[in-house]
Amino acid sequence: MIQDTIAAISTALGEGGIAVIRVSGPAAVDSVSNILKSRTPLADAPSHTVTYGHIAAPGSGEIIEEVLVTVMKGPRSFTAEDVVEIGAHGGLVAVRKVLELVLEQPGVRVAEPGEFTKRAFLNGRIDLAQAEAVIDLIRSKSDRSYSVALKQAEGTLSRKIKALRHTLIELLAHIEVNIDYPEHDVTEMTSSYIKDSCGSAMEEIRRLLKTAAEGKILREGITTAIVGRPNVGKSSLLNALVQESKAIVTDIPGTTRDVIEEYITLSGIPLRLLDTAGIRETTDVVERIGVERSRSAAADADLLLLVLNHNEALHDDERELLAKLTGRQVVVIVNKSDLPARLKLDEVAAALPDSRIVMMSVLEEEGLEALEGAIRELFFEGQLESADLTYVSNVRHISLLNKASQALSEAVAATEDGIPIDMVQLDVRSAWELLGEIIGDTAGDSLIDQIFSQFCLGK
Ligand code: GDP
C-alpha cells in the first residue's frame, strides 16, 4: 500500500512560459492547501476544477508565485491517487521555490524518475506495456512513431495479449481437470484441444511478430549511413534530406568515437542518420580517411546510401566498397546526373547485383522521390501499413512473444509424442507467464524498476 506523497517538476527544466509541479498521494491536497492563498480553500474545490491563487510561505506569508492549481481526485487521475498540479508561470527559481515549499509539507517527498507512471501501474490503472508506451510517446521523433506509441499507450497491444492469455488459461483449466479425472475419452479430447488452442495462439503471436520489423523501424528509425568517396555529394545530399524532412532534427553527440546522429523523416519513414559529422567534414580530409570513416559507419547501419558520381568513372575504392556491401540493404545513388555520364551503370549493377540504383541531382533537386520509393520498397511491404495496425515495436515484447511461441510449439510437439500431460501443462503455463511479463502481470520487481528508471524526472 502506497502511503507517501510524491512531488516533482513535471515540465522540462529551463526557461518556459509555464511550468507544472505535480503532487500525487494521500497528502496531495492538504500539502498544497497549506501553502496556497485562494478565495475558495483548495480542500473545498471539486475534483477536476482549477483554483486561482498565490503560493505563499506558511511562516512569513511571503508571496512566491501566482498559480493555477488543478485538483484531480483519485481514482480519476493519472496515478489513480489524489493528484494536484500547480501551474506556475515564473522562471526556474520560482518553480524550484514552490517545489521546495511542497516538499516541506508533512508526508511529501521528491518523486523518483518515472514514479508517477509507476504508481499508475502499481495502482492498476495502466499495465506495463502501456507504461512503456508512455516513454515512447515522450521520445518519439516522428508522427509515425508517435502514433505507434499512442496506440500502445491506449492498450491495443495489451488487449491482444490478454485475449491470448485467456485462451491459455482456459486450456490450463481443461488440462487440470484431465489430470484430476484421467478418463480415456477426456484424454483424447484434451490432446486435440491442446493442439487447437496452442495452434491458434501461435498464429496470433505470428501475426503480432510480423509487425515487429516495421514497428521497430517506426519506433527507432532506420539506422542509415551515407557512404562514398569525397566530393560525390554526400554532404549536399545530407543537407537536402534534412531540409526535406518535416520532423525535428536533433544532434545527439555519441558516446563512442564522436559519431553525430540526426533524425529525419522521408514521407513518414524515420531515418536515423549516422556519423553526420564525418560526412560534413570529409571534404577537407585525406581521401583515405574519408573511406575509412564510411566503412565504420557502414558497419553499424541497417541501410546504406552509397553515393557515386555520375560524372566520374568507378574508382577502385568504390569497387572495394561495392564488393563489401553484398547482402546488405543498399540504395546506390548516382548523383550529379545533371553532368555528362562517365560512370558505367552496368559496371555498378554487375558489382552489386540486386541493388537499387537511383539517379539523382542534388543540385537540381531531382531524384529524392525515387530515393524515398527505393527505401520504402526495401523496408516495408508495399504501402506503409495503415495507422490502425497494432505494431509490436519494443525489443522486450518481441523477445517474450518469441519465447512464448517456442513454449507453445514444445507443448504441441510433446502432445504429439504422447508425453504425459502434466509435462505439457508446464509448457503452456510457461507461455502464459511469458505473455504476462509483457503487460507486467508476471514481471518481477527488478524488471519493473529497470523499466521505470528509463523515465525522466516528473513523469
Ligand atoms: P562530399 O564530399 O561527398 O560530401 O561532397 P559535397 O556534398 O561536398 O559536394 C562536392 C561538390 O559537388 C560540391 O561542390 C557540390 O556543390 C557539388 N555537387 C553536389 N551535388 C551535385 C549535383 O547533383 N550536381 C552537380 N553538378 N554538383 C553537385
Short mmCIF file of C-alpha atoms and ligand atoms in Angstrom, two decimals:
data_model
loop_
_atom_site.label_atom_id
_atom_site.label_comp_id
_atom_site.label_asym_id
_atom_site.label_seq_id
_atom_site.Cartn_x
_atom_site.Cartn_y
_atom_site.Cartn_z
CA MET A 1 0.00 0.00 0.00
CA ILE A 2 1.43 3.37 -1.05
CA GLN A 3 1.35 5.88 1.83
CA ASP A 4 3.67 8.70 0.98
CA THR A 5 3.01 11.62 -1.30
CA ILE A 6 5.42 12.47 -4.10
CA ALA A 7 6.14 15.75 -5.87
CA ALA A 8 8.28 16.90 -8.80
CA ILE A 9 8.53 19.48 -11.56
CA SER A 10 6.84 17.75 -14.49
CA THR A 11 7.68 20.14 -17.30
CA ALA A 12 11.11 20.34 -18.95
CA LEU A 13 13.67 22.25 -16.90
CA GLY A 14 14.71 25.56 -18.36
CA GLU A 15 13.00 28.83 -19.16
CA GLY A 16 9.48 28.49 -20.45
CA GLY A 17 6.10 30.17 -20.46
CA ILE A 18 4.68 27.92 -17.79
CA ALA A 19 5.87 25.08 -15.58
CA VAL A 20 3.89 22.40 -13.79
CA ILE A 21 4.63 20.94 -10.38
CA ARG A 22 2.83 17.66 -9.88
CA VAL A 23 1.94 16.22 -6.48
CA SER A 24 0.42 12.76 -6.03
CA GLY A 25 -0.67 10.78 -3.00
CA PRO A 26 -2.91 10.98 0.07
CA ALA A 27 -1.42 14.30 1.27
CA ALA A 28 -1.53 15.97 -2.16
CA VAL A 29 -4.49 18.27 -1.50
CA ASP A 30 -3.51 19.15 2.10
CA SER A 31 0.13 19.87 1.31
CA VAL A 32 -0.73 22.33 -1.46
CA SER A 33 -3.63 23.77 0.50
CA ASN A 34 -1.16 24.66 3.32
CA ILE A 35 0.85 26.94 1.05
CA LEU A 36 -1.92 28.31 -1.20
CA LYS A 37 -3.77 31.56 -0.66
CA SER A 38 -7.01 31.41 -2.65
CA ARG A 39 -10.58 32.69 -2.35
CA THR A 40 -12.00 29.15 -2.07
CA PRO A 41 -9.89 26.81 0.07
CA LEU A 42 -8.34 24.08 -2.06
CA ALA A 43 -9.81 21.39 0.21
CA ASP A 44 -13.31 22.50 -0.88
CA ALA A 45 -12.50 22.56 -4.60
CA PRO A 46 -14.43 19.88 -6.51
CA SER A 47 -12.36 17.31 -8.41
CA HIS A 48 -11.21 18.29 -11.90
CA THR A 49 -11.50 22.03 -11.33
CA VAL A 50 -8.93 24.79 -11.42
CA THR A 51 -8.34 27.16 -8.49
CA TYR A 52 -6.60 30.52 -8.86
CA GLY A 53 -4.33 31.70 -6.07
CA HIS A 54 -0.87 32.54 -4.76
CA ILE A 55 1.75 30.27 -3.29
CA ALA A 56 2.99 31.81 -0.04
CA ALA A 57 5.49 30.61 2.55
CA PRO A 58 3.41 29.41 5.55
CA GLY A 59 5.55 31.23 8.16
CA SER A 60 6.44 34.59 6.63
CA GLY A 61 3.48 34.80 4.26
CA GLU A 62 5.87 35.89 1.52
CA ILE A 63 4.22 35.50 -1.91
CA ILE A 64 6.33 33.34 -4.18
CA GLU A 65 4.24 32.72 -7.25
CA GLU A 66 0.86 33.32 -8.88
CA VAL A 67 -0.60 29.95 -9.81
CA LEU A 68 -3.48 27.93 -11.23
CA VAL A 69 -3.99 24.75 -9.24
CA THR A 70 -5.80 21.72 -10.67
CA VAL A 71 -7.20 19.08 -8.34
CA MET A 72 -7.86 15.56 -9.65
CA LYS A 73 -9.16 13.20 -7.01
CA GLY A 74 -8.28 9.53 -7.27
CA PRO A 75 -9.02 7.19 -8.90
CA ARG A 76 -9.83 9.54 -11.79
CA SER A 77 -6.26 10.80 -12.19
CA PHE A 78 -3.03 9.84 -13.94
CA THR A 79 -1.74 7.88 -10.93
CA ALA A 80 -5.20 6.83 -9.67
CA GLU A 81 -4.34 8.71 -6.45
CA ASP A 82 -5.23 12.29 -5.49
CA VAL A 83 -3.21 14.48 -7.84
CA VAL A 84 -2.67 18.23 -7.60
CA GLU A 85 -0.94 20.09 -10.40
CA ILE A 86 0.38 23.57 -9.73
CA GLY A 87 0.68 25.60 -12.92
CA ALA A 88 3.27 28.29 -12.32
CA HIS A 89 4.36 30.91 -14.81
CA GLY A 90 7.54 32.28 -13.40
CA GLY A 91 11.15 31.37 -14.04
CA LEU A 92 13.06 28.38 -12.82
CA VAL A 93 13.84 29.90 -9.42
CA ALA A 94 10.16 30.50 -8.59
CA VAL A 95 9.25 26.98 -9.70
CA ARG A 96 12.02 25.49 -7.55
CA LYS A 97 10.88 27.53 -4.56
CA VAL A 98 7.32 26.27 -4.96
CA LEU A 99 8.56 22.69 -5.13
CA GLU A 100 10.71 23.23 -2.02
CA LEU A 101 7.69 24.51 -0.11
CA VAL A 102 5.61 21.50 -1.18
CA LEU A 103 8.42 19.18 -0.08
CA GLU A 104 8.48 20.80 3.38
CA GLN A 105 4.89 19.66 3.99
CA PRO A 106 4.31 16.53 6.12
CA GLY A 107 4.38 13.22 4.26
CA VAL A 108 5.73 14.64 1.00
CA ARG A 109 8.97 13.62 -0.65
CA VAL A 110 10.54 14.21 -4.05
CA ALA A 111 9.47 11.76 -6.76
CA GLU A 112 11.95 9.42 -8.43
CA PRO A 113 12.18 9.42 -12.23
CA GLY A 114 9.10 7.69 -13.65
CA GLU A 115 7.48 7.34 -10.24
CA PHE A 116 4.16 8.92 -11.25
CA THR A 117 3.81 6.46 -14.11
CA LYS A 118 5.00 3.64 -11.85
CA ARG A 119 2.20 4.45 -9.42
CA ALA A 120 -0.30 4.41 -12.28
CA PHE A 121 0.99 0.89 -12.99
CA LEU A 122 1.08 -0.29 -9.35
CA ASN A 123 -2.42 1.08 -8.81
CA GLY A 124 -3.62 -0.96 -11.78
CA ARG A 125 -4.62 1.99 -13.94
CA ILE A 126 -2.23 1.03 -16.76
CA ASP A 127 -0.25 -2.13 -17.47
CA LEU A 128 3.47 -2.43 -18.16
CA ALA A 129 3.17 -2.32 -21.96
CA GLN A 130 1.15 0.88 -21.65
CA ALA A 131 3.70 2.39 -19.26
CA GLU A 132 6.50 1.58 -21.70
CA ALA A 133 4.48 3.28 -24.42
CA VAL A 134 4.46 6.44 -22.30
CA ILE A 135 8.29 6.50 -22.55
CA ASP A 136 7.99 6.00 -26.30
CA LEU A 137 5.48 8.83 -26.57
CA ILE A 138 7.87 11.21 -24.86
CA ARG A 139 10.79 10.10 -27.00
CA SER A 140 9.09 9.72 -30.36
CA LYS A 141 10.70 11.74 -33.08
CA SER A 142 8.27 11.30 -35.95
CA ASP A 143 4.49 11.39 -36.42
CA ARG A 144 4.59 7.69 -37.21
CA SER A 145 6.47 6.58 -34.13
CA TYR A 146 4.15 8.78 -32.10
CA SER A 147 1.03 7.09 -33.46
CA VAL A 148 2.53 3.62 -32.88
CA ALA A 149 3.28 4.57 -29.26
CA LEU A 150 -0.12 6.19 -28.80
CA LYS A 151 -1.96 3.02 -29.82
CA GLN A 152 0.14 1.01 -27.39
CA ALA A 153 -0.50 3.54 -24.63
CA GLU A 154 -4.21 3.18 -25.29
CA GLY A 155 -3.84 -0.52 -24.65
CA THR A 156 -4.36 -2.12 -28.08
CA LEU A 157 -1.40 -4.47 -27.67
CA SER A 158 -2.34 -5.20 -24.06
CA ARG A 159 -5.85 -6.27 -25.10
CA LYS A 160 -4.42 -8.72 -27.63
CA ILE A 161 -2.03 -10.14 -25.04
CA LYS A 162 -4.87 -10.50 -22.52
CA ALA A 163 -7.00 -12.35 -25.06
CA LEU A 164 -4.12 -14.72 -25.75
CA ARG A 165 -3.62 -15.39 -22.07
CA HIS A 166 -7.33 -16.00 -21.67
CA THR A 167 -7.15 -18.75 -24.31
CA LEU A 168 -4.22 -20.31 -22.49
CA ILE A 169 -5.77 -20.13 -19.03
CA GLU A 170 -8.86 -21.94 -20.33
CA LEU A 171 -6.60 -24.59 -21.78
CA LEU A 172 -4.74 -24.90 -18.48
CA ALA A 173 -8.03 -25.35 -16.64
CA HIS A 174 -9.02 -28.08 -19.07
CA ILE A 175 -5.69 -29.87 -18.62
CA GLU A 176 -6.09 -29.58 -14.84
CA VAL A 177 -9.45 -31.39 -14.98
CA ASN A 178 -7.88 -34.05 -17.12
CA ILE A 179 -5.07 -34.61 -14.62
CA ASP A 180 -7.61 -34.93 -11.79
CA TYR A 181 -10.02 -37.20 -13.68
CA PRO A 182 -7.92 -39.09 -16.21
CA GLU A 183 -10.54 -40.96 -18.21
CA HIS A 184 -9.64 -42.14 -21.64
CA ASP A 185 -12.08 -40.16 -23.81
CA VAL A 186 -11.18 -36.93 -21.97
CA THR A 187 -7.51 -37.58 -22.75
CA GLU A 188 -8.29 -37.92 -26.44
CA MET A 189 -10.29 -34.72 -26.44
CA THR A 190 -7.61 -32.89 -24.49
CA SER A 191 -4.87 -33.69 -26.93
CA SER A 192 -6.80 -32.20 -29.87
CA TYR A 193 -7.87 -29.28 -27.68
CA ILE A 194 -4.22 -28.59 -26.80
CA LYS A 195 -3.22 -28.64 -30.45
CA ASP A 196 -6.07 -26.32 -31.47
CA SER A 197 -5.62 -23.80 -28.67
CA CYS A 198 -1.84 -23.66 -28.92
CA GLY A 199 -2.10 -23.51 -32.71
CA SER A 200 -4.42 -20.53 -32.70
CA ALA A 201 -2.36 -18.75 -30.03
CA MET A 202 0.81 -19.34 -32.07
CA GLU A 203 -0.94 -17.99 -35.15
CA GLU A 204 -1.89 -14.79 -33.31
CA ILE A 205 1.67 -14.40 -31.97
CA ARG A 206 2.99 -14.89 -35.50
CA ARG A 207 0.68 -12.11 -36.72
CA LEU A 208 1.94 -9.79 -33.99
CA LEU A 209 5.58 -10.60 -34.66
CA LYS A 210 5.06 -9.91 -38.34
CA THR A 211 4.55 -6.26 -37.44
CA ALA A 212 7.73 -6.22 -35.36
CA ALA A 213 10.26 -5.35 -38.05
CA GLU A 214 8.20 -2.42 -39.26
CA GLY A 215 7.17 -1.46 -35.75
CA LYS A 216 10.78 -1.34 -34.62
CA ILE A 217 11.69 0.82 -37.60
CA LEU A 218 8.81 3.19 -36.93
CA ARG A 219 9.83 3.41 -33.31
CA GLU A 220 13.59 3.72 -33.64
CA GLY A 221 14.12 4.82 -37.23
CA ILE A 222 16.16 3.04 -39.88
CA THR A 223 19.81 3.38 -38.94
CA THR A 224 21.27 4.84 -42.09
CA ALA A 225 24.79 5.65 -43.25
CA ILE A 226 25.62 7.80 -46.25
CA VAL A 227 28.85 6.47 -47.70
CA GLY A 228 31.02 7.26 -50.69
CA ARG A 229 34.24 8.90 -51.84
CA PRO A 230 34.89 12.53 -51.13
CA ASN A 231 33.27 15.07 -53.42
CA VAL A 232 30.50 12.82 -54.73
CA GLY A 233 27.88 14.97 -52.98
CA LYS A 234 27.30 13.25 -49.61
CA SER A 235 27.03 16.38 -47.55
CA SER A 236 24.90 18.05 -50.22
CA LEU A 237 22.57 15.03 -50.03
CA LEU A 238 22.52 15.15 -46.24
CA ASN A 239 21.54 18.82 -46.33
CA ALA A 240 18.83 18.14 -48.89
CA LEU A 241 17.43 15.29 -46.78
CA VAL A 242 17.42 17.39 -43.63
CA GLN A 243 15.67 20.21 -45.47
CA GLU A 244 13.10 17.84 -46.96
CA SER A 245 12.40 16.34 -43.56
CA LYS A 246 9.44 17.68 -41.70
CA ALA A 247 10.48 16.08 -38.44
CA ILE A 248 12.52 17.58 -35.67
CA VAL A 249 16.21 17.32 -36.42
CA THR A 250 18.30 16.59 -33.39
CA ASP A 251 22.02 16.41 -32.93
CA ILE A 252 22.95 13.72 -30.49
CA PRO A 253 26.64 13.58 -29.62
CA GLY A 254 27.51 9.90 -29.50
CA THR A 255 29.35 8.47 -26.55
CA THR A 256 31.71 6.39 -28.67
CA ARG A 257 34.01 7.70 -31.42
CA ASP A 258 32.19 11.01 -31.58
CA VAL A 259 29.51 9.98 -34.04
CA ILE A 260 26.78 12.54 -34.54
CA GLU A 261 23.26 11.33 -35.33
CA GLU A 262 20.44 13.20 -36.94
CA TYR A 263 16.82 12.11 -37.19
CA ILE A 264 14.84 12.88 -40.29
CA THR A 265 11.66 11.55 -41.85
CA LEU A 266 11.06 10.94 -45.53
CA SER A 267 7.32 10.65 -46.28
CA GLY A 268 6.75 9.20 -42.86
CA ILE A 269 9.78 6.89 -42.84
CA PRO A 270 12.04 7.83 -39.95
CA LEU A 271 15.77 7.63 -40.68
CA ARG A 272 18.46 7.80 -38.05
CA LEU A 273 21.46 9.14 -39.94
CA LEU A 274 24.80 8.01 -38.54
CA ASP A 275 28.07 9.90 -38.49
CA THR A 276 26.72 13.07 -39.98
CA ALA A 277 29.68 14.94 -38.52
CA GLY A 278 32.02 12.72 -40.51
CA ILE A 279 30.09 13.43 -43.68
CA ARG A 280 30.24 17.16 -43.17
CA GLU A 281 33.98 17.06 -42.58
CA THR A 282 35.18 14.80 -45.36
CA THR A 283 35.76 17.48 -47.98
CA ASP A 284 38.95 18.58 -46.28
CA VAL A 285 40.09 15.20 -45.10
CA VAL A 286 42.53 12.99 -46.97
CA GLU A 287 40.60 10.60 -49.26
CA ARG A 288 41.72 7.50 -47.42
CA ILE A 289 40.35 8.71 -44.10
CA GLY A 290 37.02 9.52 -45.73
CA VAL A 291 36.72 5.95 -46.92
CA GLU A 292 37.77 4.59 -43.51
CA ARG A 293 35.04 6.59 -41.83
CA SER A 294 32.50 5.42 -44.36
CA ARG A 295 33.44 1.87 -43.56
CA SER A 296 32.95 2.12 -39.82
CA ALA A 297 29.61 3.94 -40.14
CA ALA A 298 28.58 1.33 -42.71
CA ALA A 299 29.19 -1.50 -40.27
CA ASP A 300 26.52 -0.22 -37.85
CA ALA A 301 23.82 0.69 -40.36
CA ASP A 302 20.59 -1.07 -41.42
CA LEU A 303 20.52 0.96 -44.62
CA LEU A 304 23.41 2.21 -46.71
CA LEU A 305 23.10 5.07 -49.12
CA LEU A 306 26.14 4.70 -51.38
CA VAL A 307 26.71 7.89 -53.32
CA LEU A 308 28.56 7.68 -56.66
CA ASN A 309 29.42 10.44 -59.12
CA HIS A 310 27.65 10.22 -62.49
CA ASN A 311 30.42 12.34 -63.91
CA GLU A 312 33.35 10.06 -62.98
CA ALA A 313 34.36 6.51 -63.78
CA LEU A 314 34.13 4.00 -60.94
CA HIS A 315 37.11 4.34 -58.60
CA ASP A 316 38.99 1.39 -57.06
CA ASP A 317 37.84 2.47 -53.59
CA GLU A 318 34.25 2.31 -54.82
CA ARG A 319 34.74 -1.14 -56.31
CA GLU A 320 36.07 -2.25 -52.93
CA LEU A 321 33.07 -0.69 -51.15
CA LEU A 322 30.58 -2.28 -53.55
CA ALA A 323 32.15 -5.70 -53.03
CA LYS A 324 31.77 -5.32 -49.25
CA LEU A 325 28.11 -4.35 -49.48
CA THR A 326 26.79 -7.62 -50.89
CA GLY A 327 23.89 -8.88 -48.81
CA ARG A 328 23.27 -5.51 -47.16
CA GLN A 329 20.32 -3.16 -47.69
CA VAL A 330 21.80 -0.67 -50.13
CA VAL A 331 20.49 2.10 -52.31
CA VAL A 332 23.10 3.27 -54.82
CA ILE A 333 22.64 6.96 -55.53
CA VAL A 334 24.17 8.09 -58.77
CA ASN A 335 24.50 11.79 -58.10
CA LYS A 336 25.28 14.72 -60.39
CA SER A 337 23.01 13.34 -63.12
CA ASP A 338 22.95 16.89 -64.48
CA LEU A 339 26.57 16.41 -65.60
CA PRO A 340 27.71 14.25 -68.56
CA ALA A 341 27.79 10.49 -67.96
CA ARG A 342 31.19 8.99 -67.25
CA LEU A 343 30.10 6.29 -64.82
CA LYS A 344 29.15 2.94 -66.34
CA LEU A 345 25.89 1.90 -64.69
CA ASP A 346 26.15 -1.70 -65.85
CA GLU A 347 29.50 -1.95 -64.09
CA VAL A 348 27.82 -0.81 -60.86
CA ALA A 349 24.95 -3.24 -61.36
CA ALA A 350 27.41 -6.07 -62.00
CA ALA A 351 29.48 -5.21 -58.92
CA LEU A 352 26.42 -5.28 -56.67
CA PRO A 353 23.65 -7.40 -58.21
CA ASP A 354 20.07 -6.76 -56.99
CA SER A 355 20.99 -3.31 -55.76
CA ARG A 356 18.60 -0.45 -56.26
CA ILE A 357 20.10 2.35 -58.33
CA VAL A 358 18.60 5.82 -58.13
CA MET A 359 19.62 8.63 -60.47
CA MET A 360 19.84 11.92 -58.68
CA SER A 361 20.93 15.51 -58.98
CA VAL A 362 21.05 17.08 -55.57
CA LEU A 363 22.00 20.34 -57.25
CA GLU A 364 18.83 20.38 -59.34
CA GLU A 365 16.73 18.78 -56.59
CA GLU A 366 15.93 15.72 -58.66
CA GLY A 367 15.60 12.12 -57.56
CA LEU A 368 14.56 12.49 -53.90
CA GLU A 369 11.18 10.89 -54.54
CA ALA A 370 12.80 7.95 -56.28
CA LEU A 371 15.08 7.57 -53.25
CA GLU A 372 12.11 7.55 -50.88
CA GLY A 373 10.41 4.94 -53.05
CA ALA A 374 13.50 2.72 -53.04
CA ILE A 375 13.81 2.90 -49.24
CA ARG A 376 10.13 2.15 -48.76
CA GLU A 377 10.38 -0.92 -51.00
CA LEU A 378 13.38 -2.18 -49.06
CA PHE A 379 11.83 -1.89 -45.60
CA PHE A 380 8.08 -2.03 -45.98
CA GLU A 381 5.89 -4.49 -47.77
CA GLY A 382 4.39 -2.19 -50.38
CA GLN A 383 2.47 0.68 -48.81
CA LEU A 384 3.14 1.75 -45.27
CA GLU A 385 0.61 -0.11 -43.18
CA SER A 386 -2.46 1.77 -42.10
CA ALA A 387 -2.32 3.54 -38.79
CA ASP A 388 -4.90 1.07 -37.38
CA LEU A 389 -2.47 -1.78 -37.13
CA THR A 390 -1.16 -2.74 -33.72
CA TYR A 391 2.60 -2.78 -34.02
CA VAL A 392 4.90 -4.66 -31.70
CA SER A 393 7.87 -2.35 -31.57
CA ASN A 394 9.62 -2.99 -28.27
CA VAL A 395 12.51 -5.49 -28.21
CA ARG A 396 11.43 -6.78 -24.81
CA HIS A 397 7.97 -7.61 -26.15
CA ILE A 398 9.38 -9.18 -29.31
CA SER A 399 11.66 -11.44 -27.32
CA LEU A 400 8.86 -12.53 -24.94
CA LEU A 401 6.50 -13.26 -27.85
CA ASN A 402 9.17 -15.40 -29.49
CA LYS A 403 9.78 -17.34 -26.28
CA ALA A 404 6.04 -17.84 -25.69
CA SER A 405 5.60 -19.15 -29.21
CA GLN A 406 8.53 -21.53 -28.68
CA ALA A 407 6.98 -22.86 -25.45
CA LEU A 408 3.66 -23.44 -27.24
CA SER A 409 5.28 -25.31 -30.08
CA GLU A 410 7.01 -27.51 -27.49
CA ALA A 411 3.62 -28.17 -25.90
CA VAL A 412 2.21 -29.27 -29.25
CA ALA A 413 5.24 -31.45 -30.02
CA ALA A 414 5.04 -33.06 -26.57
CA THR A 415 1.32 -33.80 -27.07
CA GLU A 416 2.04 -35.40 -30.41
CA ASP A 417 4.80 -37.52 -28.87
CA GLY A 418 2.38 -38.73 -26.20
CA ILE A 419 4.40 -37.20 -23.38
CA PRO A 420 2.47 -37.12 -20.05
CA ILE A 421 0.04 -34.26 -19.88
CA ASP A 422 1.48 -32.68 -16.74
CA MET A 423 4.69 -32.05 -18.72
CA VAL A 424 2.67 -30.41 -21.49
CA GLN A 425 0.97 -28.31 -18.86
CA LEU A 426 4.35 -26.87 -17.84
CA ASP A 427 4.98 -25.57 -21.36
CA VAL A 428 1.56 -23.97 -21.63
CA ARG A 429 1.97 -22.44 -18.23
CA SER A 430 5.35 -21.01 -19.18
CA ALA A 431 3.85 -19.42 -22.34
CA TRP A 432 1.11 -17.89 -20.20
CA GLU A 433 3.72 -16.45 -17.83
CA LEU A 434 5.93 -15.10 -20.61
CA LEU A 435 2.97 -13.28 -22.12
CA GLY A 436 2.12 -11.95 -18.68
CA GLU A 437 5.55 -10.35 -18.47
CA ILE A 438 4.67 -8.13 -21.43
CA ILE A 439 1.83 -6.50 -19.55
CA GLY A 440 3.52 -6.78 -16.16
CA ASP A 441 1.24 -9.39 -14.57
CA THR A 442 4.09 -11.79 -14.01
CA ALA A 443 7.01 -9.34 -14.06
CA GLY A 444 9.48 -9.25 -11.18
CA ASP A 445 10.29 -6.13 -9.16
CA SER A 446 13.76 -5.69 -10.66
CA LEU A 447 12.35 -5.65 -14.20
CA ILE A 448 9.73 -3.14 -13.19
CA ASP A 449 12.33 -0.90 -11.51
CA GLN A 450 14.56 -1.12 -14.55
CA ILE A 451 11.76 -0.10 -16.91
CA PHE A 452 10.62 2.86 -14.87
CA SER A 453 14.18 4.09 -14.31
CA GLN A 454 14.27 4.99 -18.02
CA PHE A 455 11.73 7.73 -17.46
CA CYS A 456 12.60 11.34 -16.93
CA LEU A 457 12.02 13.14 -13.65
CA GLY A 458 8.46 14.31 -13.08
CA LYS A 459 6.85 11.75 -15.40
P1 GDP B 1 31.02 15.15 -50.26
O1 GDP B 1 32.49 15.36 -50.14
O2 GDP B 1 30.71 13.79 -50.75
O3 GDP B 1 30.28 15.46 -49.01
O4 GDP B 1 30.53 16.14 -51.41
P2 GDP B 1 29.83 17.59 -51.31
O5 GDP B 1 28.43 17.47 -50.92
O6 GDP B 1 30.71 18.47 -50.52
O7 GDP B 1 29.84 18.02 -52.83
C1 GDP B 1 31.03 18.14 -53.57
C2 GDP B 1 30.81 19.11 -54.72
O8 GDP B 1 29.86 18.59 -55.65
C3 GDP B 1 30.24 20.43 -54.26
O9 GDP B 1 30.87 21.46 -54.99
C4 GDP B 1 28.76 20.35 -54.63
O10 GDP B 1 28.20 21.60 -54.89
C5 GDP B 1 28.81 19.50 -55.87
N1 GDP B 1 27.55 18.77 -56.10
C6 GDP B 1 26.81 18.08 -55.19
N2 GDP B 1 25.73 17.53 -55.78
C7 GDP B 1 25.77 17.90 -57.08
C8 GDP B 1 24.92 17.62 -58.20
O11 GDP B 1 23.89 16.95 -58.15
N3 GDP B 1 25.31 18.14 -59.40
C9 GDP B 1 26.44 18.91 -59.53
N4 GDP B 1 26.75 19.36 -60.75
N5 GDP B 1 27.25 19.17 -58.49
C10 GDP B 1 26.93 18.67 -57.27
#
